Amino acid sequence: MSKAPYEPPTQSVIGQIVDAVLMLALVLVTLYLPLLLGLAGGGTTTKTFDNPTWEALGQNAAMAGQWEKLGFAPAQAAEIIGKRFDYEFSWVALAITGVVIIGYFVGMLRWSDKEYRDVIAEHFDDRPGAGRSGGA
Amino acid sequence: MVDISNTPGALAPSPAAAPKRVALKRVLGPAHVWGLGVGIVLVGEFMGWNFAVGKGGAIAALTACWLAGILYTCVAMIDSEVTSTVAAAGGQYAQAKHIIGPLAAFNVGLYLVMAYTMLEVSNAIVTGDLIQAFAANMGLEGEVDKRAYMVLTIVFLSWLNYRGVLATLTINYIITAIAFAAIIALFVAVNPLTPGTVVMHDQLLTGLPYGGLGILAAMHFGLWFYLGIEGTTQAAEEVRSPARSLPLGTLTGIMTLLIAATITWYIGAGLMPWEYLGQAITPLYDAARLTGSKPLEVFLFVGTLFATLASANGCINDASRAWFAMGRDRYMPVWFGGVHPTYRTPFRSIVFFVPIAILFAISTPLDQTITLSILSGLLGYTIMAIGVIIFRRKWPLDSIARGYIHPLHPLPAILLLTLCAITYVAVFLGYGTQLLAMMVFYIVASAWFVLHRYKYCRRGEQFTMPWPKPRGY
């Protein structure tokens, strides 16, 4: 049995502007704000060196030579060398992140399928000759 | 990439009432597809990949480079089949719309927009840093404000895209070729056949500073060697022969990038201590400086500059086309589906992202914008792997004609899903907060789409391919 085509409402100009602004706001709040406030990234530790030398920084002669060609003295290089990622992590945090990602995909796929059934029903059921083989 | 013939003015009430249908001009060949894909990605050899060294050391970065190469080979194989069959503007967005469903398509459209916009931002950041560093190294007097060049890059390339697609992509093709030549020239200059004369891997390689976990962590930025190659599909509606040109352009692109990525690692790891390399903004330019050759330094300056410009150019092109396609389908306000009456480009979608790009470029660190781009790309690859399995189930091989059939299905999809899962863990290591922030963004956007936006979308009209009804529906 054919399904009546869905007729969407027409969105007003104001509504379109609000939607565009909402998307901008979403980008700014969820992606930009954490960066601005220093909440994102930063999983690092910093080791400090008193009066560093290339040896103390664990750099051999070849490494020291390249640092110097790049314009770095041991004191400047120490800031870079002393900064390391901290890979200590909480298994609970990893599990929560995994659940969020999997939940997002499962929810999206299930809801998409629900919407997709409407699309297919309307597209194929309302047209004469629907269901015939096509080709790309 | 859309040839957009005249559309009704802004805020068209409905596609049904439109006097003319938007149509794309088919002017592109395989070389343009190659240029678009490699042009967007090649910048990954000039910057960003080296953050993988920072996360795990040089050996870990090489492992990540090859693992990511496998991931992208799967992407290119799957993408070539789906794109050569669903040759419609919007690339993966249009594919998700026909294969998975509207909410998935909405999300894929956002992935594309965010991945390309953040890649564009990253390019602008590098352009500014590069010009500032070059001016200092050349002993130019005065202070260069890199932020001015970041803004200039975004505005100029947006204007170029505003003016038209063919000229834009032709320029992309030329500057991509020059940038690639710069990598080759640097490779030749470091005497790869006589290790120890210029490159010193035996003295600079330090094993795995973070142990095996570093290999996993490095996978995060390993994607940067190739991220964006799937951008070739954005040209689907504008290539003369999609079934031939898209697979040819995409697969030769991934081969080009595999070679370039390995060469790039060889040069960088053989010239710089891993601690420096792991945080450098312009590693290949720095490598050229270390050779002591001024002409080579200038060539790598030009190469890096061209690579960032080509990439940003392609990103603006692709992000705006995805946004345009979403506007045309009412997934976003229809105002974004408008086309310039003279240049036939999606000018509103191009202009809309300029302020966002500028804001991020002048005020956020490079590794963060790269991570935002990688995360959106990663979500897209995950849905791509799921999508091709659904595609083969709904339309088996004998049901519709395909321009290209990728071999060994479903192994590439399973491998792709596995590598994506590994990469999520890699991003979690060191950038877990950003991973969650990105997920919050897409979850809230999805809720907005389901609860509000989708009511403005027609249902049956979303399906435009001349295919039989999918199996199971």
PDB file of C-alpha atoms in Angstrom, chain B residues 193-435:
ATOM      1  CA  LEU B 193      72.593   5.365  -1.057  1.00  0.00           C
ATOM      2  CA  THR B 194      75.449   6.333   1.260  1.00  0.00           C
ATOM      3  CA  PRO B 195      74.028   6.470   4.809  1.00  0.00           C
ATOM      4  CA  GLY B 196      76.219   8.323   7.261  1.00  0.00           C
ATOM      5  CA  THR B 197      77.260  11.115   4.916  1.00  0.00           C
ATOM      6  CA  VAL B 198      74.206  13.303   5.535  1.00  0.00           C
ATOM      7  CA  VAL B 199      71.571  11.169   7.251  1.00  0.00           C
ATOM      8  CA  MET B 200      72.676   9.503  10.483  1.00  0.00           C
ATOM      9  CA  HIS B 201      70.059   6.963  11.437  1.00  0.00           C
ATOM     10  CA  ASP B 202      72.626   4.854  13.254  1.00  0.00           C
ATOM     11  CA  GLN B 203      73.336   7.718  15.669  1.00  0.00           C
ATOM     12  CA  LEU B 204      69.947   9.409  15.888  1.00  0.00           C
ATOM     13  CA  LEU B 205      67.548   6.493  16.236  1.00  0.00           C
ATOM     14  CA  THR B 206      66.948   5.671  19.891  1.00  0.00           C
ATOM     15  CA  GLY B 207      64.605   2.694  19.879  1.00  0.00           C
ATOM     16  CA  LEU B 208      61.242   3.058  21.592  1.00  0.00           C
ATOM     17  CA  PRO B 209      61.327   5.758  24.294  1.00  0.00           C
ATOM     18  CA  TYR B 210      57.777   4.862  25.400  1.00  0.00           C
ATOM     19  CA  GLY B 211      58.093   1.129  24.810  1.00  0.00           C
ATOM     20  CA  GLY B 212      55.467  -0.766  22.852  1.00  0.00           C
ATOM     21  CA  LEU B 213      52.746   1.605  24.019  1.00  0.00           C
ATOM     22  CA  GLY B 214      54.460   4.300  21.988  1.00  0.00           C
ATOM     23  CA  ILE B 215      53.758   2.394  18.762  1.00  0.00           C
ATOM     24  CA  LEU B 216      50.084   2.348  19.628  1.00  0.00           C
ATOM     25  CA  ALA B 217      50.103   6.029  20.608  1.00  0.00           C
ATOM     26  CA  ALA B 218      51.940   7.036  17.422  1.00  0.00           C
ATOM     27  CA  MET B 219      49.118   5.666  15.305  1.00  0.00           C
ATOM     28  CA  HIS B 220      47.203   8.844  16.190  1.00  0.00           C
ATOM     29  CA  PHE B 221      49.375  11.115  14.065  1.00  0.00           C
ATOM     30  CA  GLY B 222      50.341   8.318  11.679  1.00  0.00           C
ATOM     31  CA  LEU B 223      47.035   8.992   9.966  1.00  0.00           C
ATOM     32  CA  TRP B 224      48.271  12.443   9.090  1.00  0.00           C
ATOM     33  CA  PHE B 225      50.536  11.000   6.403  1.00  0.00           C
ATOM     34  CA  TYR B 226      47.433  10.218   4.342  1.00  0.00           C
ATOM     35  CA  LEU B 227      44.431  11.999   5.824  1.00  0.00           C
ATOM     36  CA  GLY B 228      42.207  13.475   3.154  1.00  0.00           C
ATOM     37  CA  ILE B 229      42.869  11.074   0.268  1.00  0.00           C
ATOM     38  CA  GLU B 230      39.198  10.218   0.370  1.00  0.00           C
ATOM     39  CA  GLY B 231      38.590  13.809  -0.720  1.00  0.00           C
ATOM     40  CA  THR B 232      38.787  12.580  -4.297  1.00  0.00           C
ATOM     41  CA  THR B 233      35.190  11.441  -3.966  1.00  0.00           C
ATOM     42  CA  GLN B 234      34.023  15.003  -3.559  1.00  0.00           C
ATOM     43  CA  ALA B 235      34.691  15.393  -7.271  1.00  0.00           C
ATOM     44  CA  ALA B 236      32.312  12.601  -8.212  1.00  0.00           C
ATOM     45  CA  GLU B 237      29.790  14.776  -9.975  1.00  0.00           C
ATOM     46  CA  GLU B 238      32.410  16.736 -11.854  1.00  0.00           C
ATOM     47  CA  VAL B 239      34.609  14.042 -13.380  1.00  0.00           C
ATOM     48  CA  ARG B 240      34.069  13.057 -16.975  1.00  0.00           C
ATOM     49  CA  SER B 241      34.181   9.309 -16.364  1.00  0.00           C
ATOM     50  CA  PRO B 242      33.666   8.534 -12.672  1.00  0.00           C
ATOM     51  CA  ALA B 243      33.906   4.742 -13.012  1.00  0.00           C
ATOM     52  CA  ARG B 244      37.399   5.040 -14.491  1.00  0.00           C
ATOM     53  CA  SER B 245      38.754   8.304 -13.167  1.00  0.00           C
ATOM     54  CA  LEU B 246      37.866   7.973  -9.494  1.00  0.00           C
ATOM     55  CA  PRO B 247      39.460   4.547  -8.802  1.00  0.00           C
ATOM     56  CA  LEU B 248      42.444   5.429 -10.995  1.00  0.00           C
ATOM     57  CA  GLY B 249      43.000   8.813  -9.380  1.00  0.00           C
ATOM     58  CA  THR B 250      42.437   7.553  -5.820  1.00  0.00           C
ATOM     59  CA  LEU B 251      44.562   4.405  -6.011  1.00  0.00           C
ATOM     60  CA  THR B 252      47.478   6.101  -7.767  1.00  0.00           C
ATOM     61  CA  GLY B 253      47.152   8.807  -5.116  1.00  0.00           C
ATOM     62  CA  ILE B 254      47.520   6.344  -2.238  1.00  0.00           C
ATOM     63  CA  MET B 255      50.526   4.741  -3.950  1.00  0.00           C
ATOM     64  CA  THR B 256      52.126   8.146  -4.362  1.00  0.00           C
ATOM     65  CA  LEU B 257      51.551   8.896  -0.713  1.00  0.00           C
ATOM     66  CA  LEU B 258      52.902   5.573   0.546  1.00  0.00           C
ATOM     67  CA  ILE B 259      56.174   6.274  -1.229  1.00  0.00           C
ATOM     68  CA  ALA B 260      56.276   9.896  -0.096  1.00  0.00           C
ATOM     69  CA  ALA B 261      55.527   8.961   3.530  1.00  0.00           C
ATOM     70  CA  THR B 262      58.393   6.481   3.737  1.00  0.00           C
ATOM     71  CA  ILE B 263      60.806   8.918   2.086  1.00  0.00           C
ATOM     72  CA  THR B 264      59.693  11.635   4.469  1.00  0.00           C
ATOM     73  CA  TRP B 265      60.285   9.487   7.536  1.00  0.00           C
ATOM     74  CA  TYR B 266      63.711   8.469   6.226  1.00  0.00           C
ATOM     75  CA  ILE B 267      64.772  12.078   5.791  1.00  0.00           C
ATOM     76  CA  GLY B 268      63.358  13.383   9.075  1.00  0.00           C
ATOM     77  CA  ALA B 269      64.534  10.527  11.305  1.00  0.00           C
ATOM     78  CA  GLY B 270      67.996  10.593   9.752  1.00  0.00           C
ATOM     79  CA  LEU B 271      68.578  14.292  10.318  1.00  0.00           C
ATOM     80  CA  MET B 272      66.915  15.304  13.588  1.00  0.00           C
ATOM     81  CA  PRO B 273      66.942  14.027  17.186  1.00  0.00           C
ATOM     82  CA  TRP B 274      63.531  12.520  17.855  1.00  0.00           C
ATOM     83  CA  GLU B 275      62.715  15.006  20.631  1.00  0.00           C
ATOM     84  CA  TYR B 276      63.095  17.921  18.213  1.00  0.00           C
ATOM     85  CA  LEU B 277      61.424  16.161  15.308  1.00  0.00           C
ATOM     86  CA  GLY B 278      58.465  15.216  17.521  1.00  0.00           C
ATOM     87  CA  GLN B 279      57.423  18.824  18.035  1.00  0.00           C
ATOM     88  CA  ALA B 280      58.679  20.616  14.891  1.00  0.00           C
ATOM     89  CA  ILE B 281      56.129  22.700  12.982  1.00  0.00           C
ATOM     90  CA  THR B 282      57.945  22.469   9.623  1.00  0.00           C
ATOM     91  CA  PRO B 283      60.117  19.309   9.779  1.00  0.00           C
ATOM     92  CA  LEU B 284      61.052  19.009   6.104  1.00  0.00           C
ATOM     93  CA  TYR B 285      62.015  22.657   5.897  1.00  0.00           C
ATOM     94  CA  ASP B 286      64.149  22.121   9.015  1.00  0.00           C
ATOM     95  CA  ALA B 287      65.674  19.053   7.366  1.00  0.00           C
ATOM     96  CA  ALA B 288      66.632  21.177   4.365  1.00  0.00           C
ATOM     97  CA  ARG B 289      68.280  23.695   6.692  1.00  0.00           C
ATOM     98  CA  LEU B 290      70.335  20.889   8.222  1.00  0.00           C
ATOM     99  CA  THR B 291      71.778  19.946   4.833  1.00  0.00           C
ATOM    100  CA  GLY B 292      73.443  23.366   4.779  1.00  0.00           C
ATOM    101  CA  SER B 293      72.300  24.072   1.224  1.00  0.00           C
ATOM    102  CA  LYS B 294      70.615  27.470   0.792  1.00  0.00           C
ATOM    103  CA  PRO B 295      69.030  26.621  -2.594  1.00  0.00           C
ATOM    104  CA  LEU B 296      67.574  23.477  -1.071  1.00  0.00           C
ATOM    105  CA  GLU B 297      66.310  25.437   1.926  1.00  0.00           C
ATOM    106  CA  VAL B 298      64.572  27.879  -0.416  1.00  0.00           C
ATOM    107  CA  PHE B 299      63.139  25.013  -2.487  1.00  0.00           C
ATOM    108  CA  LEU B 300      61.748  23.326   0.634  1.00  0.00           C
ATOM    109  CA  PHE B 301      60.338  26.649   1.786  1.00  0.00           C
ATOM    110  CA  VAL B 302      58.544  26.904  -1.547  1.00  0.00           C
ATOM    111  CA  GLY B 303      57.552  23.233  -1.437  1.00  0.00           C
ATOM    112  CA  THR B 304      56.133  23.499   2.072  1.00  0.00           C
ATOM    113  CA  LEU B 305      54.338  26.707   1.201  1.00  0.00           C
ATOM    114  CA  PHE B 306      52.861  25.197  -1.956  1.00  0.00           C
ATOM    115  CA  ALA B 307      51.846  22.014  -0.148  1.00  0.00           C
ATOM    116  CA  THR B 308      50.012  23.929   2.553  1.00  0.00           C
ATOM    117  CA  LEU B 309      48.332  26.179   0.000  1.00  0.00           C
ATOM    118  CA  ALA B 310      47.323  23.239  -2.212  1.00  0.00           C
ATOM    119  CA  SER B 311      45.962  21.400   0.774  1.00  0.00           C
ATOM    120  CA  ALA B 312      44.065  24.363   2.187  1.00  0.00           C
ATOM    121  CA  ASN B 313      42.701  25.057  -1.284  1.00  0.00           C
ATOM    122  CA  GLY B 314      41.399  21.511  -1.655  1.00  0.00           C
ATOM    123  CA  CYS B 315      40.015  21.579   1.877  1.00  0.00           C
ATOM    124  CA  ILE B 316      37.989  24.727   1.295  1.00  0.00           C
ATOM    125  CA  ASN B 317      36.712  23.161  -1.904  1.00  0.00           C
ATOM    126  CA  ASP B 318      35.672  19.923  -0.207  1.00  0.00           C
ATOM    127  CA  ALA B 319      34.279  21.340   3.031  1.00  0.00           C
ATOM    128  CA  SER B 320      32.127  23.845   1.175  1.00  0.00           C
ATOM    129  CA  ARG B 321      30.817  21.188  -1.233  1.00  0.00           C
ATOM    130  CA  ALA B 322      29.808  18.905   1.608  1.00  0.00           C
ATOM    131  CA  TRP B 323      28.097  21.787   3.393  1.00  0.00           C
ATOM    132  CA  PHE B 324      26.440  22.846   0.130  1.00  0.00           C
ATOM    133  CA  ALA B 325      25.158  19.315  -0.459  1.00  0.00           C
ATOM    134  CA  MET B 326      23.710  19.245   3.058  1.00  0.00           C
ATOM    135  CA  GLY B 327      22.010  22.574   2.452  1.00  0.00           C
ATOM    136  CA  ARG B 328      20.618  21.361  -0.855  1.00  0.00           C
ATOM    137  CA  ASP B 329      19.121  18.351   0.933  1.00  0.00           C
ATOM    138  CA  ARG B 330      17.868  20.564   3.796  1.00  0.00           C
ATOM    139  CA  TYR B 331      20.055  18.798   6.347  1.00  0.00           C
ATOM    140  CA  MET B 332      21.278  22.333   6.896  1.00  0.00           C
ATOM    141  CA  PRO B 333      19.393  25.557   6.079  1.00  0.00           C
ATOM    142  CA  VAL B 334      18.623  25.678   2.339  1.00  0.00           C
ATOM    143  CA  TRP B 335      20.301  29.060   2.156  1.00  0.00           C
ATOM    144  CA  PHE B 336      23.609  27.174   2.053  1.00  0.00           C
ATOM    145  CA  GLY B 337      22.441  25.369  -1.073  1.00  0.00           C
ATOM    146  CA  GLY B 338      22.620  28.641  -3.015  1.00  0.00           C
ATOM    147  CA  VAL B 339      24.902  29.001  -6.032  1.00  0.00           C
ATOM    148  CA  HIS B 340      26.683  32.091  -7.274  1.00  0.00           C
ATOM    149  CA  PRO B 341      24.905  33.352 -10.409  1.00  0.00           C
ATOM    150  CA  THR B 342      28.163  34.075 -12.261  1.00  0.00           C
ATOM    151  CA  TYR B 343      30.809  31.730 -10.890  1.00  0.00           C
ATOM    152  CA  ARG B 344      28.453  28.816 -10.236  1.00  0.00           C
ATOM    153  CA  THR B 345      30.135  27.984  -6.963  1.00  0.00           C
ATOM    154  CA  PRO B 346      28.570  27.357  -3.529  1.00  0.00           C
ATOM    155  CA  PHE B 347      29.697  30.784  -2.398  1.00  0.00           C
ATOM    156  CA  ARG B 348      27.669  30.952   0.815  1.00  0.00           C
ATOM    157  CA  SER B 349      29.087  27.674   2.094  1.00  0.00           C
ATOM    158  CA  ILE B 350      32.583  28.889   1.244  1.00  0.00           C
ATOM    159  CA  VAL B 351      32.184  32.192   3.064  1.00  0.00           C
ATOM    160  CA  PHE B 352      30.420  30.682   6.105  1.00  0.00           C
ATOM    161  CA  PHE B 353      33.525  28.852   7.280  1.00  0.00           C
ATOM    162  CA  VAL B 354      36.008  31.688   6.844  1.00  0.00           C
ATOM    163  CA  PRO B 355      35.517  33.220  10.338  1.00  0.00           C
ATOM    164  CA  ILE B 356      35.619  29.814  12.051  1.00  0.00           C
ATOM    165  CA  ALA B 357      38.839  28.912  10.258  1.00  0.00           C
ATOM    166  CA  ILE B 358      40.450  32.239  11.123  1.00  0.00           C
ATOM    167  CA  LEU B 359      39.453  31.973  14.791  1.00  0.00           C
ATOM    168  CA  PHE B 360      40.972  28.513  15.196  1.00  0.00           C
ATOM    169  CA  ALA B 361      44.073  29.378  13.149  1.00  0.00           C
ATOM    170  CA  ILE B 362      45.157  32.388  15.151  1.00  0.00           C
ATOM    171  CA  SER B 363      44.461  31.016  18.605  1.00  0.00           C
ATOM    172  CA  THR B 364      44.927  27.240  18.834  1.00  0.00           C
ATOM    173  CA  PRO B 365      48.011  24.981  18.767  1.00  0.00           C
ATOM    174  CA  LEU B 366      48.773  22.958  15.638  1.00  0.00           C
ATOM    175  CA  ASP B 367      48.644  19.535  17.293  1.00  0.00           C
ATOM    176  CA  GLN B 368      45.141  20.288  18.582  1.00  0.00           C
ATOM    177  CA  THR B 369      43.700  21.357  15.223  1.00  0.00           C
ATOM    178  CA  ILE B 370      45.359  18.352  13.598  1.00  0.00           C
ATOM    179  CA  THR B 371      43.790  16.107  16.221  1.00  0.00           C
ATOM    180  CA  LEU B 372      40.345  17.572  15.554  1.00  0.00           C
ATOM    181  CA  SER B 373      40.827  16.890  11.857  1.00  0.00           C
ATOM    182  CA  ILE B 374      42.115  13.354  12.453  1.00  0.00           C
ATOM    183  CA  LEU B 375      39.220  12.523  14.785  1.00  0.00           C
ATOM    184  CA  SER B 376      36.602  13.567  12.257  1.00  0.00           C
ATOM    185  CA  GLY B 377      38.421  11.602   9.573  1.00  0.00           C
ATOM    186  CA  LEU B 378      38.616   8.581  11.856  1.00  0.00           C
ATOM    187  CA  LEU B 379      34.887   8.645  12.535  1.00  0.00           C
ATOM    188  CA  GLY B 380      34.351   8.812   8.787  1.00  0.00           C
ATOM    189  CA  TYR B 381      36.550   5.767   8.136  1.00  0.00           C
ATOM    190  CA  THR B 382      34.675   3.824  10.793  1.00  0.00           C
ATOM    191  CA  ILE B 383      31.347   4.527   9.154  1.00  0.00           C
ATOM    192  CA  MET B 384      32.896   3.803   5.740  1.00  0.00           C
ATOM    193  CA  ALA B 385      33.824   0.266   6.858  1.00  0.00           C
ATOM    194  CA  ILE B 386      30.354  -0.324   8.246  1.00  0.00           C
ATOM    195  CA  GLY B 387      28.795   1.268   5.174  1.00  0.00           C
ATOM    196  CA  VAL B 388      30.450  -1.008   2.622  1.00  0.00           C
ATOM    197  CA  ILE B 389      29.265  -4.107   4.482  1.00  0.00           C
ATOM    198  CA  ILE B 390      25.724  -2.720   4.459  1.00  0.00           C
ATOM    199  CA  PHE B 391      26.137  -1.742   0.782  1.00  0.00           C
ATOM    200  CA  ARG B 392      27.041  -5.276  -0.284  1.00  0.00           C
ATOM    201  CA  ARG B 393      24.124  -6.687   1.735  1.00  0.00           C
ATOM    202  CA  LYS B 394      21.528  -4.276   0.387  1.00  0.00           C
ATOM    203  CA  TRP B 395      22.797  -4.413  -3.190  1.00  0.00           C
ATOM    204  CA  PRO B 396      24.799  -7.587  -3.860  1.00  0.00           C
ATOM    205  CA  LEU B 397      27.225  -7.590  -6.796  1.00  0.00           C
ATOM    206  CA  ASP B 398      24.674  -8.925  -9.260  1.00  0.00           C
ATOM    207  CA  SER B 399      22.034  -6.321  -8.428  1.00  0.00           C
ATOM    208  CA  ILE B 400      23.620  -3.075  -9.680  1.00  0.00           C
ATOM    209  CA  ALA B 401      26.470  -2.116 -11.982  1.00  0.00           C
ATOM    210  CA  ARG B 402      29.643  -0.990 -10.207  1.00  0.00           C
ATOM    211  CA  GLY B 403      32.493   0.956 -11.764  1.00  0.00           C
ATOM    212  CA  TYR B 404      35.011  -0.894  -9.611  1.00  0.00           C
ATOM    213  CA  ILE B 405      34.708  -3.908  -7.293  1.00  0.00           C
ATOM    214  CA  HIS B 406      37.213  -4.051  -4.475  1.00  0.00           C
ATOM    215  CA  PRO B 407      38.658  -7.518  -3.819  1.00  0.00           C
ATOM    216  CA  LEU B 408      38.520  -9.768  -0.741  1.00  0.00           C
ATOM    217  CA  HIS B 409      35.368  -8.271   0.731  1.00  0.00           C
ATOM    218  CA  PRO B 410      34.751  -8.139   3.725  1.00  0.00           C
ATOM    219  CA  LEU B 411      38.420  -8.404   4.784  1.00  0.00           C
ATOM    220  CA  PRO B 412      39.318  -4.770   3.939  1.00  0.00           C
ATOM    221  CA  ALA B 413      36.288  -3.564   5.914  1.00  0.00           C
ATOM    222  CA  ILE B 414      37.147  -5.717   8.941  1.00  0.00           C
ATOM    223  CA  LEU B 415      40.791  -4.654   8.791  1.00  0.00           C
ATOM    224  CA  LEU B 416      39.735  -1.024   8.507  1.00  0.00           C
ATOM    225  CA  LEU B 417      37.450  -1.330  11.547  1.00  0.00           C
ATOM    226  CA  THR B 418      40.230  -2.961  13.557  1.00  0.00           C
ATOM    227  CA  LEU B 419      42.746  -0.257  12.665  1.00  0.00           C
ATOM    228  CA  CYS B 420      40.176   2.435  13.460  1.00  0.00           C
ATOM    229  CA  ALA B 421      39.610   0.884  16.913  1.00  0.00           C
ATOM    230  CA  ILE B 422      43.380   0.913  17.507  1.00  0.00           C
ATOM    231  CA  THR B 423      43.544   4.551  16.482  1.00  0.00           C
ATOM    232  CA  TYR B 424      40.770   5.572  18.896  1.00  0.00           C
ATOM    233  CA  VAL B 425      42.898   4.126  21.712  1.00  0.00           C
ATOM    234  CA  ALA B 426      45.940   5.923  20.263  1.00  0.00           C
ATOM    235  CA  VAL B 427      44.118   9.261  20.374  1.00  0.00           C
ATOM    236  CA  PHE B 428      42.904   8.490  23.897  1.00  0.00           C
ATOM    237  CA  LEU B 429      46.554   8.264  24.964  1.00  0.00           C
ATOM    238  CA  GLY B 430      47.450  11.902  25.485  1.00  0.00           C
ATOM    239  CA  TYR B 431      44.369  13.484  23.879  1.00  0.00           C
ATOM    240  CA  GLY B 432      41.489  11.735  25.682  1.00  0.00           C
ATOM    241  CA  THR B 433      39.695  14.953  26.599  1.00  0.00           C
ATOM    242  CA  GLN B 434      39.630  16.070  22.995  1.00  0.00           C
ATOM    243  CA  LEU B 435      38.301  12.699  21.900  1.00  0.00           C
TER     244      LEU B 435
END
